[in-house]
Amino acid sequence: MQADIGVYGLGTMGGALSLNLAEKGFRVAVSNREADWIAPFVAGAGPLAERIVPREGLEAFIAALTPPRVVLFMIPSGTPLDEMIAQVTPLLSPGDTIIDAGNADFNDTERRARALAEKSLHFVGLGISGGEEGARHGPSMMFGGSAESWDRLRPMAEAIAARYRGDPCVAHLGPGGAGHFVKTVHNGIEYADMQMIAEIYGLLRDGAGWEAGRIGALFSGWNAGPLRSFLIEVTAAVLKARDAGTGAPVVDAIRDRAAQKGTGRWTMIEALKLGQAPSTIAAAVDARVWSSQHAARTAVAGAIPAGARDVAIPASPALEEGLRAARILAHLQGFELLRAASGAFGWALDLPRIAEIWRAGCIIRSALLDELAEALRAVPEGAPLLLGPGLDVTLARTVPALRAVVGAGVAGGWPVPALAAALAWYDSMRQARGSANLIQAQRDFFGHHGFERIDAPGPHHGPWTAKD
Ligand code: 6PG
């Protein structure tokens, strides 16, 4: 049996994606670097095994594909992928397609797409979100590559994608690295959302003395309202889970050191290169870094004063509304970054469509994304996304609660870096006249950098004389 597509890499995600493809009727050749993973995978595929074509070794794997061939790699995207591309390229023919379905630095994707185009091979950078469950039953997918690749692969992609009210959660976002870039920013927003949720949990645990299960119950309630989302649902489930032996909340036994594989950091690196400042994402990356400095925190804890005062943690409706405001702001920062990238790289990213394909399947799926899709469609071309119709009204209503939450954290000495970053951005963007006139004056004083005046064309220098 010849296959419609080959999936190389039978880890959790690759395996799940292969089964999803087979379930939708596609014949899937599978292979893996460790050949002894292949047989157990096929054995576990049940009736779907009849559409799985197991192959050991790259040559046999490629030979099992119907031309023009489509090979999907789900392997670590750094050097291992480059090595794999080098090995597979001589086995392919002009018109064949290589898909990288892992999380990749979009700069690498751009480079790989260019190099393969010279060999008349298509390269697709496919951002996939949704974890194992998504890959198996319907992920959200961000497709980057040529229009020709999209035309060819679209039926397959739409067949396996998550659906939101029937609409497949996959779109062709642009050439080269566009899909991986959007996936990276998705993860940046994921970092910010997770961090803000964790800050609310921290306030309730440390500021209000709530037990994990009680916080979990509160989150379950929120999941029935405007905060409804996969991450709130997951958080509630996690907080309610208890150790089989002791009956104690599992979360209480987990070390407070957050790992990170790099997509949050990549989001910030690209944002800074583009002159953007998605501060909620930066705060989330920072917080993970601080969390990893466990030894330093342990040494400092109790050794330096809090300088805090006794404050009450705001009640549940304020926490819910405050989190809602901060979540909107974090998403808007992510979308502003996408818009900047779109302009800089000439991608014409369709922002509302991106919000739409994030409504199901992916990790940040939420009720908010439906609201956002609508607002992003309605916002006038080039206008700040903060003015998105409807969102401005929600923000006006919920920002007072965010102030109360951040205020309590600040006064009480409980860290709320991402929530505070959201609020600081909101307040900074509300200022038609900020305080940067002083920065310009300082720069001119010590470096003769010049400044613009509001009342005369420039550039100008100040009459600075003394350093008093
Ligand atoms: C997704 C997830 C997925 C993965 C993250 C975790 O969209 O399905 O984002 O890609 O879970 O990469 O990233 P960290 O290990 O950096 O938290």
PDB file of C-alpha atoms in Angstrom, residues 110-291:
ATOM      1  CA  GLU A 110      12.583  30.915   6.630  1.00  0.00           C
ATOM      2  CA  ARG A 111      16.127  29.664   6.071  1.00  0.00           C
ATOM      3  CA  ARG A 112      14.996  26.089   5.430  1.00  0.00           C
ATOM      4  CA  ALA A 113      12.231  27.208   3.062  1.00  0.00           C
ATOM      5  CA  ARG A 114      14.722  29.233   1.004  1.00  0.00           C
ATOM      6  CA  ALA A 115      17.281  26.429   0.843  1.00  0.00           C
ATOM      7  CA  LEU A 116      14.695  23.837  -0.179  1.00  0.00           C
ATOM      8  CA  ALA A 117      13.077  26.132  -2.743  1.00  0.00           C
ATOM      9  CA  GLU A 118      16.432  26.135  -4.550  1.00  0.00           C
ATOM     10  CA  LYS A 119      15.981  22.377  -4.913  1.00  0.00           C
ATOM     11  CA  SER A 120      12.363  22.846  -6.091  1.00  0.00           C
ATOM     12  CA  LEU A 121      11.078  21.327  -2.848  1.00  0.00           C
ATOM     13  CA  HIS A 122       8.250  22.882  -0.848  1.00  0.00           C
ATOM     14  CA  PHE A 123       8.760  23.524   2.833  1.00  0.00           C
ATOM     15  CA  VAL A 124       5.818  24.070   5.156  1.00  0.00           C
ATOM     16  CA  GLY A 125       6.276  25.447   8.670  1.00  0.00           C
ATOM     17  CA  LEU A 126       3.177  24.148  10.384  1.00  0.00           C
ATOM     18  CA  GLY A 127       2.388  25.457  13.858  1.00  0.00           C
ATOM     19  CA  ILE A 128       0.284  22.902  15.706  1.00  0.00           C
ATOM     20  CA  SER A 129      -1.350  23.562  19.033  1.00  0.00           C
ATOM     21  CA  GLY A 130      -3.432  21.455  21.321  1.00  0.00           C
ATOM     22  CA  GLY A 131      -1.090  18.961  22.913  1.00  0.00           C
ATOM     23  CA  GLU A 132      -1.635  15.237  22.513  1.00  0.00           C
ATOM     24  CA  GLU A 133      -5.409  15.421  22.729  1.00  0.00           C
ATOM     25  CA  GLY A 134      -5.495  18.104  20.025  1.00  0.00           C
ATOM     26  CA  ALA A 135      -3.132  16.231  17.720  1.00  0.00           C
ATOM     27  CA  ARG A 136      -5.238  13.075  18.090  1.00  0.00           C
ATOM     28  CA  HIS A 137      -8.718  14.556  17.742  1.00  0.00           C
ATOM     29  CA  GLY A 138      -8.295  17.997  16.192  1.00  0.00           C
ATOM     30  CA  PRO A 139      -5.571  20.586  16.708  1.00  0.00           C
ATOM     31  CA  SER A 140      -5.497  24.228  15.713  1.00  0.00           C
ATOM     32  CA  MET A 141      -2.988  24.635  12.897  1.00  0.00           C
ATOM     33  CA  MET A 142      -1.087  27.630  11.596  1.00  0.00           C
ATOM     34  CA  PHE A 143       0.096  26.924   8.052  1.00  0.00           C
ATOM     35  CA  GLY A 144       3.102  28.739   6.599  1.00  0.00           C
ATOM     36  CA  GLY A 145       4.274  27.963   3.071  1.00  0.00           C
ATOM     37  CA  SER A 146       3.572  28.552  -0.588  1.00  0.00           C
ATOM     38  CA  ALA A 147       0.024  28.984  -1.909  1.00  0.00           C
ATOM     39  CA  GLU A 148       0.652  25.885  -3.996  1.00  0.00           C
ATOM     40  CA  SER A 149       1.444  23.814  -0.891  1.00  0.00           C
ATOM     41  CA  TRP A 150      -1.662  25.140   0.800  1.00  0.00           C
ATOM     42  CA  ASP A 151      -3.903  24.250  -2.163  1.00  0.00           C
ATOM     43  CA  ARG A 152      -2.491  20.785  -2.136  1.00  0.00           C
ATOM     44  CA  LEU A 153      -2.561  20.118   1.599  1.00  0.00           C
ATOM     45  CA  ARG A 154      -5.663  22.059   2.545  1.00  0.00           C
ATOM     46  CA  PRO A 155      -8.122  19.136   2.295  1.00  0.00           C
ATOM     47  CA  MET A 156      -5.937  17.030   4.558  1.00  0.00           C
ATOM     48  CA  ALA A 157      -5.342  19.868   7.022  1.00  0.00           C
ATOM     49  CA  GLU A 158      -9.037  20.738   7.200  1.00  0.00           C
ATOM     50  CA  ALA A 159      -9.969  17.092   7.689  1.00  0.00           C
ATOM     51  CA  ILE A 160      -7.803  16.681  10.784  1.00  0.00           C
ATOM     52  CA  ALA A 161      -8.231  20.174  12.298  1.00  0.00           C
ATOM     53  CA  ALA A 162     -10.362  21.071  15.290  1.00  0.00           C
ATOM     54  CA  ARG A 163     -13.688  22.649  14.368  1.00  0.00           C
ATOM     55  CA  TYR A 164     -15.393  25.647  15.872  1.00  0.00           C
ATOM     56  CA  ARG A 165     -19.085  25.448  14.973  1.00  0.00           C
ATOM     57  CA  GLY A 166     -18.079  23.568  11.827  1.00  0.00           C
ATOM     58  CA  ASP A 167     -15.298  25.971  10.829  1.00  0.00           C
ATOM     59  CA  PRO A 168     -11.928  24.167  10.597  1.00  0.00           C
ATOM     60  CA  CYS A 169      -9.295  25.717  12.837  1.00  0.00           C
ATOM     61  CA  VAL A 170      -6.560  25.934  10.233  1.00  0.00           C
ATOM     62  CA  ALA A 171      -5.523  28.725   7.886  1.00  0.00           C
ATOM     63  CA  HIS A 172      -2.801  29.558   5.423  1.00  0.00           C
ATOM     64  CA  LEU A 173      -1.199  32.519   7.154  1.00  0.00           C
ATOM     65  CA  GLY A 174       1.605  33.377   4.763  1.00  0.00           C
ATOM     66  CA  PRO A 175       4.800  32.088   3.172  1.00  0.00           C
ATOM     67  CA  GLY A 176       7.908  30.657   4.826  1.00  0.00           C
ATOM     68  CA  GLY A 177       7.991  31.146   8.569  1.00  0.00           C
ATOM     69  CA  ALA A 178       4.608  32.887   8.959  1.00  0.00           C
ATOM     70  CA  GLY A 179       2.892  29.853  10.481  1.00  0.00           C
ATOM     71  CA  HIS A 180       5.675  29.190  12.947  1.00  0.00           C
ATOM     72  CA  PHE A 181       5.821  32.865  13.869  1.00  0.00           C
ATOM     73  CA  VAL A 182       2.104  32.912  14.656  1.00  0.00           C
ATOM     74  CA  LYS A 183       2.465  29.680  16.649  1.00  0.00           C
ATOM     75  CA  THR A 184       5.299  31.258  18.617  1.00  0.00           C
ATOM     76  CA  VAL A 185       3.131  34.240  19.505  1.00  0.00           C
ATOM     77  CA  HIS A 186       0.288  31.867  20.406  1.00  0.00           C
ATOM     78  CA  ASN A 187       2.669  30.353  22.929  1.00  0.00           C
ATOM     79  CA  GLY A 188       3.704  33.794  24.171  1.00  0.00           C
ATOM     80  CA  ILE A 189       0.053  34.549  24.893  1.00  0.00           C
ATOM     81  CA  GLU A 190      -0.204  31.097  26.478  1.00  0.00           C
ATOM     82  CA  TYR A 191       2.680  32.023  28.814  1.00  0.00           C
ATOM     83  CA  ALA A 192       1.010  35.318  29.777  1.00  0.00           C
ATOM     84  CA  ASP A 193      -2.372  33.717  30.377  1.00  0.00           C
ATOM     85  CA  MET A 194      -0.887  30.923  32.497  1.00  0.00           C
ATOM     86  CA  GLN A 195       1.141  33.407  34.529  1.00  0.00           C
ATOM     87  CA  MET A 196      -1.835  35.688  35.200  1.00  0.00           C
ATOM     88  CA  ILE A 197      -3.914  32.713  36.309  1.00  0.00           C
ATOM     89  CA  ALA A 198      -1.061  31.615  38.571  1.00  0.00           C
ATOM     90  CA  GLU A 199      -0.870  35.116  40.071  1.00  0.00           C
ATOM     91  CA  ILE A 200      -4.562  35.010  40.999  1.00  0.00           C
ATOM     92  CA  TYR A 201      -3.982  31.555  42.522  1.00  0.00           C
ATOM     93  CA  GLY A 202      -1.015  32.965  44.477  1.00  0.00           C
ATOM     94  CA  LEU A 203      -3.088  35.854  45.835  1.00  0.00           C
ATOM     95  CA  LEU A 204      -5.796  33.486  47.029  1.00  0.00           C
ATOM     96  CA  ARG A 205      -3.348  30.979  48.490  1.00  0.00           C
ATOM     97  CA  ASP A 206      -0.954  33.386  50.188  1.00  0.00           C
ATOM     98  CA  GLY A 207      -3.072  36.494  50.648  1.00  0.00           C
ATOM     99  CA  ALA A 208      -6.398  34.920  51.527  1.00  0.00           C
ATOM    100  CA  GLY A 209      -5.209  31.559  52.869  1.00  0.00           C
ATOM    101  CA  TRP A 210      -7.444  29.512  50.603  1.00  0.00           C
ATOM    102  CA  GLU A 211      -6.847  25.803  50.193  1.00  0.00           C
ATOM    103  CA  ALA A 212      -6.209  24.527  46.635  1.00  0.00           C
ATOM    104  CA  GLY A 213      -9.531  22.708  46.266  1.00  0.00           C
ATOM    105  CA  ARG A 214     -11.456  25.841  47.177  1.00  0.00           C
ATOM    106  CA  ILE A 215      -9.564  27.862  44.584  1.00  0.00           C
ATOM    107  CA  GLY A 216     -10.247  25.093  42.074  1.00  0.00           C
ATOM    108  CA  ALA A 217     -13.962  25.320  42.774  1.00  0.00           C
ATOM    109  CA  LEU A 218     -13.833  29.077  42.216  1.00  0.00           C
ATOM    110  CA  PHE A 219     -12.090  28.572  38.867  1.00  0.00           C
ATOM    111  CA  SER A 220     -14.698  25.984  37.865  1.00  0.00           C
ATOM    112  CA  GLY A 221     -17.355  28.614  38.468  1.00  0.00           C
ATOM    113  CA  TRP A 222     -15.433  31.129  36.381  1.00  0.00           C
ATOM    114  CA  ASN A 223     -15.228  28.601  33.586  1.00  0.00           C
ATOM    115  CA  ALA A 224     -18.972  28.920  33.149  1.00  0.00           C
ATOM    116  CA  GLY A 225     -18.678  32.684  32.541  1.00  0.00           C
ATOM    117  CA  PRO A 226     -16.730  35.083  30.327  1.00  0.00           C
ATOM    118  CA  LEU A 227     -13.402  33.556  31.400  1.00  0.00           C
ATOM    119  CA  ARG A 228     -14.408  30.195  29.907  1.00  0.00           C
ATOM    120  CA  SER A 229     -11.291  28.655  28.422  1.00  0.00           C
ATOM    121  CA  PHE A 230      -9.196  25.538  28.275  1.00  0.00           C
ATOM    122  CA  LEU A 231      -6.564  26.997  30.593  1.00  0.00           C
ATOM    123  CA  ILE A 232      -9.113  27.931  33.294  1.00  0.00           C
ATOM    124  CA  GLU A 233     -10.656  24.468  32.966  1.00  0.00           C
ATOM    125  CA  VAL A 234      -7.235  22.817  33.289  1.00  0.00           C
ATOM    126  CA  THR A 235      -6.388  25.008  36.262  1.00  0.00           C
ATOM    127  CA  ALA A 236      -9.596  24.057  38.068  1.00  0.00           C
ATOM    128  CA  ALA A 237      -8.968  20.358  37.460  1.00  0.00           C
ATOM    129  CA  VAL A 238      -5.367  20.604  38.619  1.00  0.00           C
ATOM    130  CA  LEU A 239      -6.268  22.475  41.797  1.00  0.00           C
ATOM    131  CA  LYS A 240      -8.928  19.944  42.722  1.00  0.00           C
ATOM    132  CA  ALA A 241      -6.738  16.871  42.154  1.00  0.00           C
ATOM    133  CA  ARG A 242      -5.685  15.060  45.311  1.00  0.00           C
ATOM    134  CA  ASP A 243      -2.892  12.610  46.081  1.00  0.00           C
ATOM    135  CA  ALA A 244      -4.272   9.100  46.221  1.00  0.00           C
ATOM    136  CA  GLY A 245      -2.255   8.285  49.327  1.00  0.00           C
ATOM    137  CA  THR A 246      -2.525  11.379  51.504  1.00  0.00           C
ATOM    138  CA  GLY A 247      -5.607  13.047  50.088  1.00  0.00           C
ATOM    139  CA  ALA A 248      -3.628  16.317  49.998  1.00  0.00           C
ATOM    140  CA  PRO A 249      -3.833  18.584  46.942  1.00  0.00           C
ATOM    141  CA  VAL A 250      -1.309  17.399  44.363  1.00  0.00           C
ATOM    142  CA  VAL A 251      -0.440  20.975  43.420  1.00  0.00           C
ATOM    143  CA  ASP A 252       0.872  21.604  46.947  1.00  0.00           C
ATOM    144  CA  ALA A 253       3.521  18.950  46.445  1.00  0.00           C
ATOM    145  CA  ILE A 254       4.816  20.309  43.115  1.00  0.00           C
ATOM    146  CA  ARG A 255       8.068  22.296  43.221  1.00  0.00           C
ATOM    147  CA  ASP A 256       7.501  25.914  42.154  1.00  0.00           C
ATOM    148  CA  ARG A 257      10.037  25.918  39.324  1.00  0.00           C
ATOM    149  CA  ALA A 258       8.501  26.502  35.892  1.00  0.00           C
ATOM    150  CA  ALA A 259      10.310  24.972  32.936  1.00  0.00           C
ATOM    151  CA  GLN A 260      10.271  26.467  29.460  1.00  0.00           C
ATOM    152  CA  LYS A 261      11.231  25.106  26.103  1.00  0.00           C
ATOM    153  CA  GLY A 262      11.793  28.436  24.400  1.00  0.00           C
ATOM    154  CA  THR A 263       8.730  29.719  22.595  1.00  0.00           C
ATOM    155  CA  GLY A 264       8.014  32.438  25.185  1.00  0.00           C
ATOM    156  CA  ARG A 265      11.600  33.600  24.918  1.00  0.00           C
ATOM    157  CA  TRP A 266      11.443  33.509  21.105  1.00  0.00           C
ATOM    158  CA  THR A 267       8.314  35.661  21.226  1.00  0.00           C
ATOM    159  CA  MET A 268      10.165  38.281  23.238  1.00  0.00           C
ATOM    160  CA  ILE A 269      13.306  38.138  21.098  1.00  0.00           C
ATOM    161  CA  GLU A 270      11.279  38.733  17.935  1.00  0.00           C
ATOM    162  CA  ALA A 271       9.144  41.381  19.641  1.00  0.00           C
ATOM    163  CA  LEU A 272      12.200  43.334  20.720  1.00  0.00           C
ATOM    164  CA  LYS A 273      13.699  43.081  17.223  1.00  0.00           C
ATOM    165  CA  LEU A 274      10.462  44.514  15.844  1.00  0.00           C
ATOM    166  CA  GLY A 275      10.414  47.361  18.394  1.00  0.00           C
ATOM    167  CA  GLN A 276       7.386  45.890  20.138  1.00  0.00           C
ATOM    168  CA  ALA A 277       6.871  45.448  23.871  1.00  0.00           C
ATOM    169  CA  PRO A 278       4.290  42.799  24.777  1.00  0.00           C
ATOM    170  CA  SER A 279       4.929  43.377  28.461  1.00  0.00           C
ATOM    171  CA  THR A 280       2.596  40.671  29.746  1.00  0.00           C
ATOM    172  CA  ILE A 281       4.561  38.055  27.806  1.00  0.00           C
ATOM    173  CA  ALA A 282       7.846  39.544  29.015  1.00  0.00           C
ATOM    174  CA  ALA A 283       6.541  39.391  32.587  1.00  0.00           C
ATOM    175  CA  ALA A 284       5.558  35.765  32.154  1.00  0.00           C
ATOM    176  CA  VAL A 285       8.984  34.805  30.798  1.00  0.00           C
ATOM    177  CA  ASP A 286      10.650  36.770  33.621  1.00  0.00           C
ATOM    178  CA  ALA A 287       8.472  35.054  36.214  1.00  0.00           C
ATOM    179  CA  ARG A 288       9.471  31.617  34.902  1.00  0.00           C
ATOM    180  CA  VAL A 289      13.117  32.638  35.129  1.00  0.00           C
ATOM    181  CA  TRP A 290      12.697  33.876  38.719  1.00  0.00           C
ATOM    182  CA  SER A 291      10.828  30.702  39.581  1.00  0.00           C
TER     183      SER A 291
END
